[in-house]
Tab-separated table of N, CA, C and O in Angstrom:
chain	number	residue	atom	x	y	z
A	1354	SER	N	2.736	15.023	-49.637
A	1354	SER	CA	4.082	15.485	-50.194
A	1354	SER	C	4.710	14.155	-50.128
A	1354	SER	O	5.411	13.216	-49.277
A	1355	ARG	N	6.136	13.972	-51.080
A	1355	ARG	CA	7.113	12.922	-50.672
A	1355	ARG	C	8.087	13.149	-49.472
A	1355	ARG	O	7.955	11.841	-48.658
A	1356	LYS	N	8.248	14.124	-48.850
A	1356	LYS	CA	8.902	14.398	-47.334
A	1356	LYS	C	8.114	13.615	-46.767
A	1356	LYS	O	8.230	12.976	-45.485
A	1357	ARG	N	6.769	14.143	-46.151
A	1357	ARG	CA	5.733	13.420	-45.693
A	1357	ARG	C	5.624	11.821	-45.768
A	1357	ARG	O	5.741	11.236	-44.687
A	1358	LYS	N	5.363	11.356	-46.417
A	1358	LYS	CA	5.697	9.783	-47.026
A	1358	LYS	C	6.618	9.361	-46.386
A	1358	LYS	O	6.542	8.213	-45.784
A	1359	LYS	N	8.118	10.048	-46.610
A	1359	LYS	CA	8.980	9.273	-46.112
A	1359	LYS	C	9.207	9.593	-44.692
A	1359	LYS	O	9.731	8.336	-43.795
A	1360	GLN	N	8.626	10.327	-44.218
A	1360	GLN	CA	8.535	10.368	-42.370
A	1360	GLN	C	7.475	9.069	-41.916
A	1360	GLN	O	7.876	8.531	-40.884
A	1361	GLU	N	6.871	9.228	-42.663
A	1361	GLU	CA	5.361	7.746	-42.203
A	1361	GLU	C	5.720	6.589	-42.221
A	1361	GLU	O	5.676	6.364	-41.258
A	1362	GLN	N	6.738	6.627	-43.618
A	1362	GLN	CA	7.787	5.422	-43.602
A	1362	GLN	C	8.718	5.122	-42.584
A	1362	GLN	O	8.961	3.654	-41.859
A	1363	ASP	N	9.801	6.315	-42.117
A	1363	ASP	CA	10.216	5.769	-41.435
A	1363	ASP	C	10.081	5.792	-39.906
A	1363	ASP	O	10.831	4.925	-39.584
A	1364	ALA	N	8.645	6.061	-39.806
A	1364	ALA	CA	8.078	6.067	-38.576
A	1364	ALA	C	7.939	4.308	-38.439
A	1364	ALA	O	7.810	3.504	-37.261
A	1365	LYS	N	6.624	4.074	-39.436
A	1365	LYS	CA	6.504	2.406	-39.468
A	1365	LYS	C	7.533	1.643	-39.433
A	1365	LYS	O	8.063	0.723	-38.268
A	1366	ASP	N	9.148	2.015	-39.896
A	1366	ASP	CA	10.054	1.077	-40.000
A	1366	ASP	C	10.474	0.840	-38.385
A	1366	ASP	O	10.983	-0.096	-38.179
A	1367	LEU	N	10.607	2.080	-38.079
A	1367	LEU	CA	11.108	1.915	-36.184
A	1367	LEU	C	10.002	1.067	-35.337
A	1367	LEU	O	10.143	0.573	-34.571
A	1368	ILE	N	8.583	1.447	-35.692
A	1368	ILE	CA	7.768	0.471	-34.989
A	1368	ILE	C	8.176	-0.950	-34.853
A	1368	ILE	O	8.052	-1.656	-34.297
A	1369	ASN	N	8.101	-1.096	-36.601
A	1369	ASN	CA	8.329	-2.367	-37.116
A	1369	ASN	C	10.039	-3.082	-36.859
A	1369	ASN	O	9.791	-4.168	-36.390
A	1370	SER	N	10.487	-2.257	-35.889
A	1370	SER	CA	12.160	-2.605	-35.504
A	1370	SER	C	11.952	-3.368	-34.363
A	1370	SER	O	12.799	-3.820	-33.696
A	1371	VAL	N	11.171	-3.001	-33.663
A	1371	VAL	CA	10.972	-2.839	-32.362
A	1371	VAL	C	11.081	-4.603	-31.758
A	1371	VAL	O	10.326	-5.255	-32.148
A	1372	LYS	N	12.157	-5.140	-30.710
A	1372	LYS	CA	12.265	-6.337	-30.580
A	1372	LYS	C	12.016	-6.530	-29.296
A	1372	LYS	O	12.780	-5.491	-28.435
A	1373	PRO	N	12.357	-7.670	-28.574
A	1373	PRO	CA	12.342	-7.746	-26.859
A	1373	PRO	C	14.007	-7.045	-26.598
A	1373	PRO	O	14.670	-7.511	-27.430
A	1374	GLY	N	13.862	-6.797	-25.420
A	1374	GLY	CA	15.107	-6.319	-24.977
A	1374	GLY	C	14.831	-4.661	-25.257
A	1374	GLY	O	15.893	-3.617	-24.642
A	1375	ASN	N	14.558	-3.866	-26.489
A	1375	ASN	CA	14.122	-2.602	-26.184
A	1375	ASN	C	13.285	-1.432	-25.219
A	1375	ASN	O	12.312	-2.447	-24.643
A	1376	LYS	N	13.752	-0.911	-25.432
A	1376	LYS	CA	13.102	0.264	-24.576
A	1376	LYS	C	12.211	0.611	-25.041
A	1376	LYS	O	12.568	1.272	-26.284
A	1377	VAL	N	10.955	1.485	-24.276
A	1377	VAL	CA	10.119	2.000	-25.063
A	1377	VAL	C	9.146	2.643	-24.164
A	1377	VAL	O	8.588	2.902	-22.896
A	1378	LYS	N	8.522	4.124	-24.283
A	1378	LYS	CA	7.766	4.862	-24.012
A	1378	LYS	C	6.255	4.758	-24.882
A	1378	LYS	O	6.623	5.075	-26.211
A	1379	THR	N	5.405	4.654	-24.854
A	1379	THR	CA	4.076	5.056	-25.029
A	1379	THR	C	3.377	6.210	-24.996
A	1379	THR	O	3.963	7.176	-24.159
A	1380	ILE	N	2.168	6.365	-26.024
A	1380	ILE	CA	1.858	7.586	-25.647
A	1380	ILE	C	1.536	8.090	-25.028
A	1380	ILE	O	0.904	9.222	-24.518
A	1381	GLY	N	0.893	7.169	-24.049
A	1381	GLY	CA	0.376	7.190	-22.793
A	1381	GLY	C	1.399	7.543	-21.451
A	1381	GLY	O	0.817	8.002	-20.335
A	1382	GLY	N	2.635	7.529	-21.597
A	1382	GLY	CA	3.734	7.751	-20.755
A	1382	GLY	C	4.543	6.574	-20.054
A	1382	GLY	O	5.177	6.766	-19.351
A	1383	ILE	N	3.877	5.566	-20.516
A	1383	ILE	CA	4.242	4.196	-19.535
A	1383	ILE	C	5.803	4.047	-20.081
A	1383	ILE	O	5.686	3.964	-21.868
A	1384	CYS	N	6.729	3.853	-19.668
A	1384	CYS	CA	8.011	3.344	-20.037
A	1384	CYS	C	8.200	2.073	-19.464
A	1384	CYS	O	7.761	1.454	-18.314
A	1385	GLY	N	8.959	1.156	-20.295
A	1385	GLY	CA	9.180	-0.370	-19.684
A	1385	GLY	C	10.427	-1.040	-20.789
A	1385	GLY	O	10.687	-0.159	-21.752
A	1386	ILE	N	10.577	-2.124	-20.829
A	1386	ILE	CA	11.201	-2.976	-21.768
A	1386	ILE	C	10.327	-3.832	-22.022
A	1386	ILE	O	9.213	-4.404	-21.670
A	1387	VAL	N	10.663	-4.090	-23.783
A	1387	VAL	CA	9.787	-5.272	-24.488
A	1387	VAL	C	10.138	-6.264	-24.019
A	1387	VAL	O	11.734	-6.495	-24.410
A	1388	VAL	N	9.645	-7.295	-23.863
A	1388	VAL	CA	9.661	-8.988	-23.419
A	1388	VAL	C	9.103	-9.487	-24.304
A	1388	VAL	O	9.174	-10.869	-24.908
A	1389	GLU	N	8.006	-9.373	-25.647
A	1389	GLU	CA	7.340	-9.841	-26.263
A	1389	GLU	C	7.106	-9.429	-27.317
A	1389	GLU	O	6.164	-8.169	-27.392
A	1390	VAL	N	6.937	-9.478	-28.739
A	1390	VAL	CA	6.333	-8.811	-30.250
A	1390	VAL	C	5.212	-10.335	-30.681
A	1390	VAL	O	5.789	-10.905	-30.988
A	1391	ASP	N	4.453	-9.504	-31.075
A	1391	ASP	CA	3.457	-10.197	-31.927
A	1391	ASP	C	3.200	-9.495	-32.944
A	1391	ASP	O	2.029	-9.074	-33.127
A	1392	ALA	N	4.038	-10.429	-34.300
A	1392	ALA	CA	3.808	-9.248	-35.684
A	1392	ALA	C	2.262	-9.550	-36.280
A	1392	ALA	O	1.671	-8.774	-36.925
A	1393	GLU	N	2.115	-11.181	-35.821
A	1393	GLU	CA	0.031	-10.989	-36.329
A	1393	GLU	C	-0.805	-10.303	-35.767
A	1393	GLU	O	-1.608	-9.637	-36.378
A	1394	GLU	N	-0.218	-10.091	-34.245
A	1394	GLU	CA	-2.102	-9.099	-33.633
A	1394	GLU	C	-1.136	-7.406	-33.895
A	1394	GLU	O	-2.165	-6.903	-33.403
A	1395	ASN	N	0.405	-7.528	-34.454
A	1395	ASN	CA	0.566	-6.265	-34.269
A	1395	ASN	C	0.144	-5.274	-32.702
A	1395	ASN	O	0.359	-4.571	-32.764
A	1396	THR	N	0.989	-6.154	-31.897
A	1396	THR	CA	1.316	-5.673	-30.750
A	1396	THR	C	2.327	-6.397	-29.837
A	1396	THR	O	3.139	-7.041	-30.358
A	1397	PHE	N	2.863	-5.786	-29.262
A	1397	PHE	CA	3.996	-5.803	-27.680
A	1397	PHE	C	3.075	-6.236	-26.517
A	1397	PHE	O	2.661	-5.468	-26.280
A	1398	VAL	N	4.344	-6.968	-25.790
A	1398	VAL	CA	4.168	-6.416	-24.400
A	1398	VAL	C	5.376	-6.166	-23.627
A	1398	VAL	O	6.593	-6.386	-24.016
A	1399	LEU	N	4.973	-5.007	-22.826
A	1399	LEU	CA	6.027	-4.148	-22.222
A	1399	LEU	C	6.162	-4.779	-20.598
A	1399	LEU	O	4.942	-4.700	-19.458
A	1400	GLU	N	6.885	-4.333	-19.935
A	1400	GLU	CA	7.422	-4.840	-18.822
A	1400	GLU	C	7.626	-3.447	-17.864
A	1400	GLU	O	8.737	-2.769	-18.214
A	1401	THR	N	7.164	-3.194	-17.068
A	1401	THR	CA	7.553	-2.235	-16.026
A	1401	THR	C	7.634	-2.473	-14.832
A	1401	THR	O	7.080	-3.717	-14.249
A	1402	GLY	N	7.958	-1.736	-13.633
A	1402	GLY	CA	7.991	-1.601	-12.247
A	1402	GLY	C	9.262	-2.491	-12.435
A	1402	GLY	O	10.303	-2.287	-13.019
A	1403	THR	N	9.827	-2.853	-10.794
A	1403	THR	CA	10.753	-3.289	-10.283
A	1403	THR	C	11.156	-4.580	-9.501
A	1403	THR	O	9.741	-4.769	-9.210
A	1404	GLU	N	11.736	-5.137	-9.048
A	1404	GLU	CA	11.776	-6.263	-8.088
A	1404	GLU	C	10.783	-5.961	-6.887
A	1404	GLU	O	10.163	-6.267	-6.406
A	1405	GLN	N	11.518	-4.718	-6.714
A	1405	GLN	CA	10.693	-4.458	-5.338
A	1405	GLN	C	9.529	-3.764	-5.169
A	1405	GLN	O	8.434	-4.428	-4.433
A	1406	SER	N	9.186	-3.078	-6.391
A	1406	SER	CA	7.633	-2.753	-5.928
A	1406	SER	C	6.685	-3.775	-7.031
A	1406	SER	O	5.720	-3.320	-6.473
A	1407	GLY	N	7.465	-4.326	-7.727
A	1407	GLY	CA	6.777	-5.510	-8.423
A	1407	GLY	C	6.333	-5.182	-9.903
A	1407	GLY	O	6.212	-4.193	-10.339
A	1408	LYS	N	7.091	-6.184	-10.399
A	1408	LYS	CA	6.745	-5.809	-12.092
A	1408	LYS	C	5.521	-6.337	-12.796
A	1408	LYS	O	4.776	-6.914	-11.843
A	1409	CYS	N	5.075	-5.411	-13.985
A	1409	CYS	CA	3.857	-5.586	-14.251
A	1409	CYS	C	4.238	-5.577	-15.930
A	1409	CYS	O	4.733	-5.428	-16.256
A	1410	PHE	N	3.423	-6.443	-16.440
A	1410	PHE	CA	3.094	-6.941	-17.710
A	1410	PHE	C	2.080	-6.387	-18.629
A	1410	PHE	O	0.923	-6.641	-17.875
A	1411	ILE	N	2.060	-5.303	-19.353
A	1411	ILE	CA	0.959	-4.796	-20.358
A	1411	ILE	C	1.311	-5.194	-21.870
A	1411	ILE	O	2.157	-4.952	-21.993
A	1412	LYS	N	0.065	-5.815	-22.190
A	1412	LYS	CA	0.290	-5.683	-23.829
A	1412	LYS	C	-0.468	-4.486	-24.597
A	1412	LYS	O	-1.285	-3.809	-23.805
A	1413	PHE	N	0.454	-3.985	-25.694
A	1413	PHE	CA	-0.281	-2.678	-26.153
A	1413	PHE	C	0.095	-2.763	-27.986
A	1413	PHE	O	0.141	-4.262	-28.175
A	1414	ASP	N	-0.891	-2.378	-28.399
A	1414	ASP	CA	-0.835	-2.112	-29.759
A	1414	ASP	C	0.679	-1.249	-30.630
A	1414	ASP	O	0.990	-0.257	-29.769
A	1415	LYS	N	1.419	-1.834	-31.357
A	1415	LYS	CA	2.516	-1.221	-31.775
A	1415	LYS	C	2.045	0.256	-31.735
A	1415	LYS	O	3.187	0.882	-31.957
A	1416	GLN	N	1.275	0.559	-32.512
A	1416	GLN	CA	0.502	2.102	-32.811
A	1416	GLN	C	1.006	2.985	-31.549
A	1416	GLN	O	1.152	4.203	-31.556
A	1417	ALA	N	0.750	1.847	-30.286
A	1417	ALA	CA	1.247	3.037	-29.018
A	1417	ALA	C	2.563	3.286	-28.765
A	1417	ALA	O	2.598	4.399	-27.812
A	1418	ILE	N	3.321	3.001	-29.875
A	1418	ILE	CA	4.679	3.380	-29.382
A	1418	ILE	C	4.892	4.592	-29.668
A	1418	ILE	O	4.861	5.489	-30.684
A	1419	TYR	N	5.626	5.597	-28.709
A	1419	TYR	CA	5.622	6.880	-28.344
A	1419	TYR	C	7.321	7.591	-29.021
A	1419	TYR	O	7.783	7.892	-29.871
A	1420	GLN	N	8.148	6.650	-28.275
A	1420	GLN	CA	9.784	6.502	-28.376
A	1420	GLN	C	10.399	5.392	-28.228
A	1420	GLN	O	9.485	4.362	-27.181
A	1421	THR	N	11.404	5.109	-28.815
A	1421	THR	CA	12.073	3.886	-28.446
A	1421	THR	C	13.400	3.299	-29.075
A	1421	THR	O	13.762	4.840	-29.469
A	1422	ASP	N	14.162	2.964	-27.573
A	1422	ASP	CA	15.762	2.643	-28.126
A	1422	ASP	C	15.965	1.994	-29.860
A	1422	ASP	O	16.932	1.650	-29.987
A	1423	ALA	N	15.309	1.689	-30.119
A	1423	ALA	CA	15.426	0.352	-31.245
A	1423	ALA	C	15.799	1.192	-32.575
A	1423	ALA	O	16.005	2.122	-33.001
A	1424	ILE	N	16.661	0.433	-32.932
A	1424	ILE	CA	17.466	0.809	-34.304
A	1424	ILE	C	16.898	-0.018	-35.742
A	1424	ILE	O	16.822	-0.931	-35.932
A	1425	VAL	N	16.667	0.984	-37.065
A	1425	VAL	CA	16.084	0.188	-37.603
A	1425	VAL	C	17.267	-0.374	-38.762
A	1425	VAL	O	18.181	0.506	-38.885
A	1426	GLU	N	17.227	-1.685	-38.774
A	1426	GLU	CA	18.246	-1.817	-39.804
A	1426	GLU	C	18.272	-1.872	-41.439
A	1426	GLU	O	17.086	-2.556	-41.812
A	1427	LYS	N	18.903	-1.139	-41.745
A	1427	LYS	CA	18.648	-0.463	-43.476
A	1427	LYS	C	19.422	-1.728	-44.261
A	1427	LYS	O	20.411	-2.215	-43.957
A	1428	THR	N	18.915	-2.110	-45.003
A	1428	THR	CA	19.122	-3.027	-46.236
A	1428	THR	C	19.879	-2.452	-47.212
A	1428	THR	O	19.115	-1.293	-47.957
A	1429	VAL	N	21.219	-2.598	-47.446
A	1429	VAL	CA	21.662	-1.613	-48.537
A	1429	VAL	C	21.852	-3.241	-49.665
A	1429	VAL	O	22.487	-3.978	-49.701
A	1430	ALA	N	21.327	-2.023	-51.092
A	1430	ALA	CA	21.641	-2.941	-52.215
A	1430	ALA	C	22.618	-3.350	-52.489
A	1430	ALA	O	23.792	-2.671	-52.611
A	1431	ALA	N	23.756	-4.525	-53.077
A	1431	ALA	CA	24.716	-5.207	-53.292
A	1431	ALA	C	24.516	-4.696	-54.525
A	1431	ALA	O	23.843	-4.905	-55.390
A	1432	PRO	N	26.105	-4.323	-54.885
A	1432	PRO	CA	26.568	-4.337	-56.368
A	1432	PRO	C	26.467	-5.539	-57.305
A	1432	PRO	O	26.003	-6.612	-56.639
A	1433	ALA	N	26.804	-5.642	-58.634
A	1433	ALA	CA	26.768	-6.584	-59.678
A	1433	ALA	C	27.701	-7.266	-58.635
A	1433	ALA	O	28.413	-7.240	-58.192
A	1434	PHE	N	27.381	-8.657	-59.036
A	1434	PHE	CA	28.192	-9.732	-58.345
A	1434	PHE	C	29.659	-9.596	-59.100
A	1434	PHE	O	29.744	-9.670	-60.342
A	1435	TYR	N	30.767	-10.045	-58.449
A	1435	TYR	CA	31.720	-10.048	-59.017
A	1435	TYR	C	32.687	-11.560	-59.012
A	1435	TYR	O	32.104	-12.229	-57.958
A	1436	ALA	N	33.252	-12.052	-59.558
A	1436	ALA	CA	33.684	-13.395	-59.610
A	1436	ALA	C	35.202	-13.333	-60.170
A	1436	ALA	O	35.099	-13.311	-60.873
A	1437	CYS	N	36.089	-13.792	-59.204
A	1437	CYS	CA	37.754	-13.765	-59.697
A	1437	CYS	C	38.036	-12.475	-60.047
A	1437	CYS	O	38.991	-12.235	-60.742
A	1438	GLY	N	37.414	-11.071	-59.589
A	1438	GLY	CA	37.466	-9.946	-59.819
A	1438	GLY	C	37.184	-9.360	-61.079
A	1438	GLY	O	37.593	-8.418	-61.339
A	1439	THR	N	36.239	-9.985	-61.769
A	1439	THR	CA	35.472	-9.867	-62.644
A	1439	THR	C	34.050	-9.648	-62.547
A	1439	THR	O	33.599	-10.443	-61.934
A	1440	ARG	N	33.554	-8.583	-63.285
A	1440	ARG	CA	32.534	-8.221	-63.487
A	1440	ARG	C	31.449	-9.090	-64.091
A	1440	ARG	O	31.571	-9.411	-65.160
A	1441	ILE	N	30.620	-9.813	-63.533
A	1441	ILE	CA	29.791	-10.944	-64.216
A	1441	ILE	C	28.531	-9.957	-64.764
A	1441	ILE	O	27.680	-9.401	-64.118
């Protein structure tokens, strides 16, 4: 259905909007901060742990993202061009 396709596209857009600095929770329950994204391999590296316990870096496929604080940047179609207040 049209609604399902929209939901799938929204989920795909959210996954593709993840960039270094975003917080992510994986489908396995691992939480951390994204430090690297590889668009070619469709992967990201997640930093977990603390200075005290020791930091750990784990590479995941982007499809492993369950939740994120990333924001999808919507592109809005611009209206027709105007020059000196008149429509071209």
